[in-house]
Amino acid sequence: MNKILRLALVLFLVSAVVAGVLGVVNELTYPVIDAQKQAKTAAAFASVLKAERFDEIEFNNPDFPTVLTVHAADGGDTGYVVTSIFSGAQGNITLAVGVDSAGKCSGISVIEHAETSGLGANAASTGEVGVNFRAQFVGQDESIALSNAGGSIDALTGATITSRAITEAVATSIRAVKSLG
Amino acid sequence: MLSSIIQISLGAILINNFIFSQFLGCCPFLGCSNKVDTAVGMGLAVVFVMGLASAICWVINEYILVALHLEFLQTLAFILVIAALVQFVEMFLKKMVPSLYSALGIFLPLITTNCAVLGVVLLNVQNNYNFIESLVYGITGGIGFLLAIVLFASVRERVEFAEYPECFRGFSICLVSAALVALAFMGFSGMAIPV
Amino acid sequence: MNRKKQFTEGLITNNPVLVQQIGMCATMAITTTLFNGVGMGLSVLIILTCCNVVISAIRKIIPGEIRLAIFVVVIAGFVTIVDMLLKAFVPALSEALGVFIPLIVVNCIIIGRAEAFCQKMPVKDSFFDGIFQGVGYTLVLIAMCVIRELLGAGRFGGGLIDVANGFRFTLDGTGAGIQIFPESYGASIMSLPFGGFLTLGFLIAAMQYALKKSEDKKKAKAEAKSDEKEAQE
């Protein structure tokens, strides 16, 4: 019995030391990670819609459960940026969609995702594949669809689910902006 | 709710199979697939542990780590929980269900270092799954592993009688055959899930 | 301990992936661009070296019964530290590798080296073992990335090298790489899971072929020598 207690104590001590060290590292890196996230969101907004400033407006429409936030660009004159969270092929995707004053998509940017590297992850990549994929969405309205469903968006190779989820999210975002009136 | 469960299950078993599209759990997949019998044993043990680990880790994450803002300890806590769980399941089976223990027993210690188990727990957190979804993802992910390893074991039993260059002996020819099975699983990737 | 021998062991004769055949999940999963491969390789190298040193340093005070549990705790600690540092300073890499960074905890290379080497050897040897095994692992990842990226997308050094404004290395994963032939001519299936299994299978086969050849040569040499001796006698 004594031996078991001793072993448990040793294991507990080692775990406590490791947890303590992790706590310190977490304290040091947390602010940096947080700043990174905010900078990333800001960069995503700037890449989907050209505007001077973005102000968050209240949006609680139960018809749009996936919409996270709506930001008015230059007070709504230039358009809106909608962020939404929905499930892709592997996990949740957080997407920023710019909608211009004419109700057309002005650009999309994937803020966070967990898609397969080399497949669905291409939707967010900075390479040629990702840039071309995202460029297809510019100028589309809420009737947007994948080419195999009669629309004009070509899905990413091997990532039909990711592509479909993103296409649907863009349509939802445009509809959400139109619901503002 | 039901549609999301169907979506998760189909995704985990076929479309995003843990082995053939996510590469989680390759070591036991290649190590324990030389006979169909062993493959079935390993697969069942993985289903069991993945389901249990998903449920227990969800509770620990939600009510201890997130509640106390200790999210940075997730990896450490989860791996300890999985190791303890595997130990416990082994002792329990040995005492209470010796027949099952003799079938699954030797596979259990190997599961601690199976990245599919830690992987499914981490993905549950990443995807913000609730308790039911986590449990379903754990069990169906395990079933996907079982399906993959049993299918592959039958392929491998045939490969044994085939002729191939000597330098491909061992893991090498296994990986090449696994590539072909992965190709077959790609057929599922275009499958649409009705929502 | 002979450093030169340790070096050849880590890189070639006892290479973690190609000869010991462990730690294959990440090797196949993330090797789609050179950026991922180098990033993953260096992360493992750092974690492996740190774990080796710490485990070797405390090897005399760890009770044998719970040594595996303690190894796992130490490894998980270092993995989490690297995970947090990557998130803070190289977010592009942490995003590209995703769940495979925390999964280094169950990478058999690290726990395998702890069990097979560090719990018996002094700190200095363990340190070099970590470096050499880590370099061996990184080299395999790089080979996988180069093959898969070239055949799959006709590119070299995606994410890591930028040639648009003169040659430079991009550490934020934005470089487009060097396009060797147009991307549309590539067999994109090589960047899919199929390509991962296939490339690793062929790499292991090539390694077995090379090792066997060098062994045969050594044997032939030894035989020739003994023949010579016999002739002299």
mmCIF file of N, CA and C in Angstrom, chain B residues 113-192:
data_model
loop_
_atom_site.group_PDB
_atom_site.id
_atom_site.type_symbol
_atom_site.label_atom_id
_atom_site.label_comp_id
_atom_site.label_asym_id
_atom_site.label_seq_id
_atom_site.Cartn_x
_atom_site.Cartn_y
_atom_site.Cartn_z
ATOM 1 N N THR B 113 -1.158 4.279 -27.382
ATOM 2 C CA THR B 113 -0.395 5.107 -28.314
ATOM 3 C C THR B 113 -1.018 5.105 -29.709
ATOM 4 N N ASN B 114 -2.299 4.764 -29.800
ATOM 5 C CA ASN B 114 -2.981 4.827 -31.091
ATOM 6 C C ASN B 114 -3.455 6.254 -31.296
ATOM 7 N N CYS B 115 -2.948 6.895 -32.356
ATOM 8 C CA CYS B 115 -3.289 8.311 -32.459
ATOM 9 C C CYS B 115 -4.743 8.522 -32.848
ATOM 10 N N ALA B 116 -5.445 7.460 -33.288
ATOM 11 C CA ALA B 116 -6.858 7.649 -33.595
ATOM 12 C C ALA B 116 -7.632 7.996 -32.329
ATOM 13 N N VAL B 117 -7.233 7.424 -31.183
ATOM 14 C CA VAL B 117 -7.982 7.666 -29.954
ATOM 15 C C VAL B 117 -7.785 9.101 -29.472
ATOM 16 N N LEU B 118 -6.508 9.522 -29.353
ATOM 17 C CA LEU B 118 -6.263 10.912 -28.947
ATOM 18 C C LEU B 118 -6.810 11.859 -30.014
ATOM 19 N N GLY B 119 -6.693 11.443 -31.283
ATOM 20 C CA GLY B 119 -7.170 12.278 -32.384
ATOM 21 C C GLY B 119 -8.657 12.544 -32.291
ATOM 22 N N VAL B 120 -9.436 11.506 -32.019
ATOM 23 C CA VAL B 120 -10.885 11.695 -32.006
ATOM 24 C C VAL B 120 -11.272 12.616 -30.858
ATOM 25 N N VAL B 121 -10.573 12.495 -29.728
ATOM 26 C CA VAL B 121 -10.893 13.346 -28.582
ATOM 27 C C VAL B 121 -10.570 14.809 -28.894
ATOM 28 N N LEU B 122 -9.409 15.037 -29.525
ATOM 29 C CA LEU B 122 -9.026 16.413 -29.870
ATOM 30 C C LEU B 122 -9.963 16.991 -30.926
ATOM 31 N N LEU B 123 -10.374 16.153 -31.895
ATOM 32 C CA LEU B 123 -11.277 16.648 -32.939
ATOM 33 C C LEU B 123 -12.645 16.985 -32.352
ATOM 34 N N ASN B 124 -13.092 16.206 -31.353
ATOM 35 C CA ASN B 124 -14.359 16.526 -30.694
ATOM 36 C C ASN B 124 -14.329 17.932 -30.123
ATOM 37 N N VAL B 125 -13.193 18.288 -29.500
ATOM 38 C CA VAL B 125 -13.072 19.622 -28.913
ATOM 39 C C VAL B 125 -13.025 20.667 -30.015
ATOM 40 N N GLN B 126 -12.205 20.382 -31.052
ATOM 41 C CA GLN B 126 -12.036 21.336 -32.142
ATOM 42 C C GLN B 126 -13.370 21.623 -32.845
ATOM 43 N N ASN B 127 -14.206 20.586 -32.967
ATOM 44 C CA ASN B 127 -15.464 20.746 -33.686
ATOM 45 C C ASN B 127 -16.600 21.205 -32.795
ATOM 46 N N ASN B 128 -16.324 21.471 -31.514
ATOM 47 C CA ASN B 128 -17.373 21.892 -30.579
ATOM 48 C C ASN B 128 -18.536 20.915 -30.539
ATOM 49 N N TYR B 129 -18.271 19.632 -30.590
ATOM 50 C CA TYR B 129 -19.360 18.668 -30.531
ATOM 51 C C TYR B 129 -19.941 18.628 -29.123
ATOM 52 N N ASN B 130 -21.278 18.403 -29.033
ATOM 53 C CA ASN B 130 -21.865 18.216 -27.709
ATOM 54 C C ASN B 130 -21.675 16.756 -27.295
ATOM 55 N N PHE B 131 -22.235 16.387 -26.123
ATOM 56 C CA PHE B 131 -21.941 15.066 -25.576
ATOM 57 C C PHE B 131 -22.352 13.948 -26.536
ATOM 58 N N ILE B 132 -23.602 14.039 -27.052
ATOM 59 C CA ILE B 132 -24.097 12.973 -27.936
ATOM 60 C C ILE B 132 -23.258 12.905 -29.209
ATOM 61 N N GLU B 133 -22.982 14.085 -29.790
ATOM 62 C CA GLU B 133 -22.206 14.105 -31.030
ATOM 63 C C GLU B 133 -20.809 13.527 -30.824
ATOM 64 N N SER B 134 -20.192 13.875 -29.669
ATOM 65 C CA SER B 134 -18.862 13.340 -29.377
ATOM 66 C C SER B 134 -18.896 11.824 -29.303
ATOM 67 N N LEU B 135 -19.900 11.321 -28.577
ATOM 68 C CA LEU B 135 -20.019 9.868 -28.397
ATOM 69 C C LEU B 135 -20.198 9.196 -29.755
ATOM 70 N N VAL B 136 -21.101 9.770 -30.588
ATOM 71 C CA VAL B 136 -21.352 9.192 -31.906
ATOM 72 C C VAL B 136 -20.094 9.244 -32.765
ATOM 73 N N TYR B 137 -19.388 10.375 -32.716
ATOM 74 C CA TYR B 137 -18.181 10.507 -33.528
ATOM 75 C C TYR B 137 -17.132 9.495 -33.081
ATOM 76 N N GLY B 138 -17.019 9.302 -31.753
ATOM 77 C CA GLY B 138 -16.058 8.326 -31.234
ATOM 78 C C GLY B 138 -16.376 6.921 -31.709
ATOM 79 N N ILE B 139 -17.636 6.510 -31.548
ATOM 80 C CA ILE B 139 -17.999 5.136 -31.894
ATOM 81 C C ILE B 139 -17.923 4.919 -33.405
ATOM 82 N N THR B 140 -18.481 5.851 -34.193
ATOM 83 C CA THR B 140 -18.473 5.638 -35.642
ATOM 84 C C THR B 140 -17.064 5.768 -36.211
ATOM 85 N N GLY B 141 -16.250 6.637 -35.593
ATOM 86 C CA GLY B 141 -14.851 6.702 -36.017
ATOM 87 C C GLY B 141 -14.183 5.357 -35.809
ATOM 88 N N GLY B 142 -14.480 4.724 -34.672
ATOM 89 C CA GLY B 142 -13.953 3.391 -34.388
ATOM 90 C C GLY B 142 -14.458 2.367 -35.384
ATOM 91 N N ILE B 143 -15.756 2.473 -35.745
ATOM 92 C CA ILE B 143 -16.306 1.531 -36.733
ATOM 93 C C ILE B 143 -15.608 1.722 -38.078
ATOM 94 N N GLY B 144 -15.323 2.976 -38.422
ATOM 95 C CA GLY B 144 -14.582 3.241 -39.657
ATOM 96 C C GLY B 144 -13.223 2.560 -39.635
ATOM 97 N N PHE B 145 -12.551 2.639 -38.467
ATOM 98 C CA PHE B 145 -11.255 1.983 -38.298
ATOM 99 C C PHE B 145 -11.407 0.470 -38.457
ATOM 100 N N LEU B 146 -12.451 -0.091 -37.809
ATOM 101 C CA LEU B 146 -12.712 -1.537 -37.887
ATOM 102 C C LEU B 146 -12.913 -1.961 -39.336
ATOM 103 N N LEU B 147 -13.750 -1.196 -40.052
ATOM 104 C CA LEU B 147 -14.031 -1.503 -41.451
ATOM 105 C C LEU B 147 -12.739 -1.483 -42.265
ATOM 106 N N ALA B 148 -11.939 -0.427 -42.056
ATOM 107 C CA ALA B 148 -10.710 -0.285 -42.834
ATOM 108 C C ALA B 148 -9.752 -1.431 -42.543
ATOM 109 N N ILE B 149 -9.570 -1.768 -41.274
ATOM 110 C CA ILE B 149 -8.550 -2.753 -40.924
ATOM 111 C C ILE B 149 -8.984 -4.156 -41.371
ATOM 112 N N VAL B 150 -10.298 -4.457 -41.302
ATOM 113 C CA VAL B 150 -10.767 -5.784 -41.717
ATOM 114 C C VAL B 150 -10.661 -5.927 -43.240
ATOM 115 N N LEU B 151 -11.099 -4.882 -43.961
ATOM 116 C CA LEU B 151 -10.973 -4.905 -45.422
ATOM 117 C C LEU B 151 -9.520 -5.101 -45.826
ATOM 118 N N PHE B 152 -8.646 -4.341 -45.155
ATOM 119 C CA PHE B 152 -7.243 -4.371 -45.539
ATOM 120 C C PHE B 152 -6.596 -5.705 -45.185
ATOM 121 N N ALA B 153 -7.034 -6.309 -44.052
ATOM 122 C CA ALA B 153 -6.466 -7.600 -43.671
ATOM 123 C C ALA B 153 -6.789 -8.647 -44.730
ATOM 124 N N SER B 154 -8.002 -8.583 -45.297
ATOM 125 C CA SER B 154 -8.331 -9.568 -46.333
ATOM 126 C C SER B 154 -7.497 -9.333 -47.587
ATOM 127 N N VAL B 155 -7.239 -8.071 -47.900
ATOM 128 C CA VAL B 155 -6.367 -7.791 -49.049
ATOM 129 C C VAL B 155 -4.978 -8.365 -48.789
ATOM 130 N N ARG B 156 -4.493 -8.149 -47.550
ATOM 131 C CA ARG B 156 -3.132 -8.555 -47.219
ATOM 132 C C ARG B 156 -2.961 -10.066 -47.258
ATOM 133 N N GLU B 157 -4.009 -10.807 -46.848
ATOM 134 C CA GLU B 157 -3.894 -12.263 -46.875
ATOM 135 C C GLU B 157 -3.666 -12.753 -48.298
ATOM 136 N N ARG B 158 -4.211 -12.004 -49.265
ATOM 137 C CA ARG B 158 -3.983 -12.389 -50.663
ATOM 138 C C ARG B 158 -2.610 -11.963 -51.152
ATOM 139 N N VAL B 159 -2.178 -10.786 -50.684
ATOM 140 C CA VAL B 159 -0.867 -10.272 -51.125
ATOM 141 C C VAL B 159 0.225 -11.270 -50.758
ATOM 142 N N GLU B 160 0.034 -11.979 -49.632
ATOM 143 C CA GLU B 160 1.047 -12.926 -49.187
ATOM 144 C C GLU B 160 1.404 -13.945 -50.263
ATOM 145 N N PHE B 161 0.412 -14.305 -51.093
ATOM 146 C CA PHE B 161 0.671 -15.311 -52.120
ATOM 147 C C PHE B 161 1.136 -14.707 -53.433
ATOM 148 N N ALA B 162 1.223 -13.390 -53.476
ATOM 149 C CA ALA B 162 1.614 -12.749 -54.730
ATOM 150 C C ALA B 162 3.137 -12.683 -54.833
ATOM 151 N N GLU B 163 3.610 -12.493 -56.051
ATOM 152 C CA GLU B 163 5.050 -12.331 -56.239
ATOM 153 C C GLU B 163 5.363 -10.862 -56.437
ATOM 154 N N TYR B 164 6.369 -10.395 -55.735
ATOM 155 C CA TYR B 164 6.784 -9.003 -55.896
ATOM 156 C C TYR B 164 8.269 -8.905 -55.585
ATOM 157 N N PRO B 165 8.919 -7.805 -56.022
ATOM 158 C CA PRO B 165 10.367 -7.681 -55.797
ATOM 159 C C PRO B 165 10.706 -7.804 -54.319
ATOM 160 N N GLU B 166 11.851 -8.376 -54.029
ATOM 161 C CA GLU B 166 12.184 -8.699 -52.650
ATOM 162 C C GLU B 166 12.295 -7.465 -51.761
ATOM 163 N N CYS B 167 12.764 -6.343 -52.353
ATOM 164 C CA CYS B 167 12.956 -5.166 -51.507
ATOM 165 C C CYS B 167 11.626 -4.581 -51.030
ATOM 166 N N PHE B 168 10.512 -5.016 -51.584
ATOM 167 C CA PHE B 168 9.211 -4.526 -51.134
ATOM 168 C C PHE B 168 8.674 -5.325 -49.961
ATOM 169 N N ARG B 169 9.447 -6.346 -49.507
ATOM 170 C CA ARG B 169 8.957 -7.220 -48.448
ATOM 171 C C ARG B 169 8.618 -6.414 -47.181
ATOM 172 N N GLY B 170 7.607 -6.869 -46.453
ATOM 173 C CA GLY B 170 7.271 -6.229 -45.184
ATOM 174 C C GLY B 170 6.316 -5.059 -45.352
ATOM 175 N N PHE B 171 6.602 -3.966 -44.616
ATOM 176 C CA PHE B 171 5.694 -2.824 -44.596
ATOM 177 C C PHE B 171 5.516 -2.188 -45.953
ATOM 178 N N SER B 172 6.571 -2.289 -46.775
ATOM 179 C CA SER B 172 6.560 -1.587 -48.035
ATOM 180 C C SER B 172 5.393 -2.016 -48.920
ATOM 181 N N ILE B 173 5.248 -3.329 -49.109
ATOM 182 C CA ILE B 173 4.169 -3.812 -49.976
ATOM 183 C C ILE B 173 2.811 -3.528 -49.324
ATOM 184 N N CYS B 174 2.783 -3.539 -47.981
ATOM 185 C CA CYS B 174 1.542 -3.203 -47.274
ATOM 186 C C CYS B 174 1.114 -1.790 -47.607
ATOM 187 N N LEU B 175 2.073 -0.865 -47.590
ATOM 188 C CA LEU B 175 1.731 0.525 -47.854
ATOM 189 C C LEU B 175 1.228 0.694 -49.277
ATOM 190 N N VAL B 176 1.856 -0.014 -50.210
ATOM 191 C CA VAL B 176 1.417 0.102 -51.595
ATOM 192 C C VAL B 176 -0.001 -0.461 -51.740
ATOM 193 N N SER B 177 -0.282 -1.603 -51.082
ATOM 194 C CA SER B 177 -1.651 -2.130 -51.156
ATOM 195 C C SER B 177 -2.618 -1.190 -50.456
ATOM 196 N N ALA B 178 -2.177 -0.608 -49.331
ATOM 197 C CA ALA B 178 -3.051 0.331 -48.629
ATOM 198 C C ALA B 178 -3.380 1.521 -49.521
ATOM 199 N N ALA B 179 -2.412 1.934 -50.346
ATOM 200 C CA ALA B 179 -2.661 3.046 -51.263
ATOM 201 C C ALA B 179 -3.819 2.704 -52.191
ATOM 202 N N LEU B 180 -3.844 1.435 -52.664
ATOM 203 C CA LEU B 180 -4.909 1.047 -53.589
ATOM 204 C C LEU B 180 -6.262 1.011 -52.885
ATOM 205 N N VAL B 181 -6.271 0.541 -51.601
ATOM 206 C CA VAL B 181 -7.539 0.552 -50.866
ATOM 207 C C VAL B 181 -7.981 1.994 -50.632
ATOM 208 N N ALA B 182 -7.000 2.881 -50.356
ATOM 209 C CA ALA B 182 -7.329 4.298 -50.151
ATOM 210 C C ALA B 182 -7.972 4.876 -51.408
ATOM 211 N N LEU B 183 -7.487 4.411 -52.557
ATOM 212 C CA LEU B 183 -8.040 4.863 -53.833
ATOM 213 C C LEU B 183 -9.518 4.487 -53.919
ATOM 214 N N ALA B 184 -9.828 3.248 -53.467
ATOM 215 C CA ALA B 184 -11.221 2.815 -53.477
ATOM 216 C C ALA B 184 -12.054 3.687 -52.548
ATOM 217 N N PHE B 185 -11.477 4.041 -51.378
ATOM 218 C CA PHE B 185 -12.237 4.855 -50.426
ATOM 219 C C PHE B 185 -12.468 6.267 -50.939
ATOM 220 N N MET B 186 -11.622 6.708 -51.900
ATOM 221 C CA MET B 186 -11.828 8.034 -52.471
ATOM 222 C C MET B 186 -13.182 8.142 -53.145
ATOM 223 N N GLY B 187 -13.704 6.982 -53.587
ATOM 224 C CA GLY B 187 -15.005 6.994 -54.240
ATOM 225 C C GLY B 187 -16.097 7.559 -53.356
ATOM 226 N N PHE B 188 -15.908 7.433 -52.023
ATOM 227 C CA PHE B 188 -16.923 7.942 -51.109
ATOM 228 C C PHE B 188 -16.863 9.448 -50.959
ATOM 229 N N SER B 189 -15.723 10.049 -51.359
ATOM 230 C CA SER B 189 -15.540 11.454 -51.016
ATOM 231 C C SER B 189 -16.532 12.350 -51.745
ATOM 232 N N GLY B 190 -17.083 11.878 -52.865
ATOM 233 C CA GLY B 190 -18.055 12.716 -53.561
ATOM 234 C C GLY B 190 -19.477 12.497 -53.079
ATOM 235 N N MET B 191 -19.614 11.596 -52.091
ATOM 236 C CA MET B 191 -20.953 11.241 -51.625
ATOM 237 C C MET B 191 -21.625 12.440 -50.961
ATOM 238 N N ALA B 192 -22.866 12.692 -51.304
ATOM 239 C CA ALA B 192 -23.579 13.806 -50.708
ATOM 240 C C ALA B 192 -24.368 13.314 -49.501
#
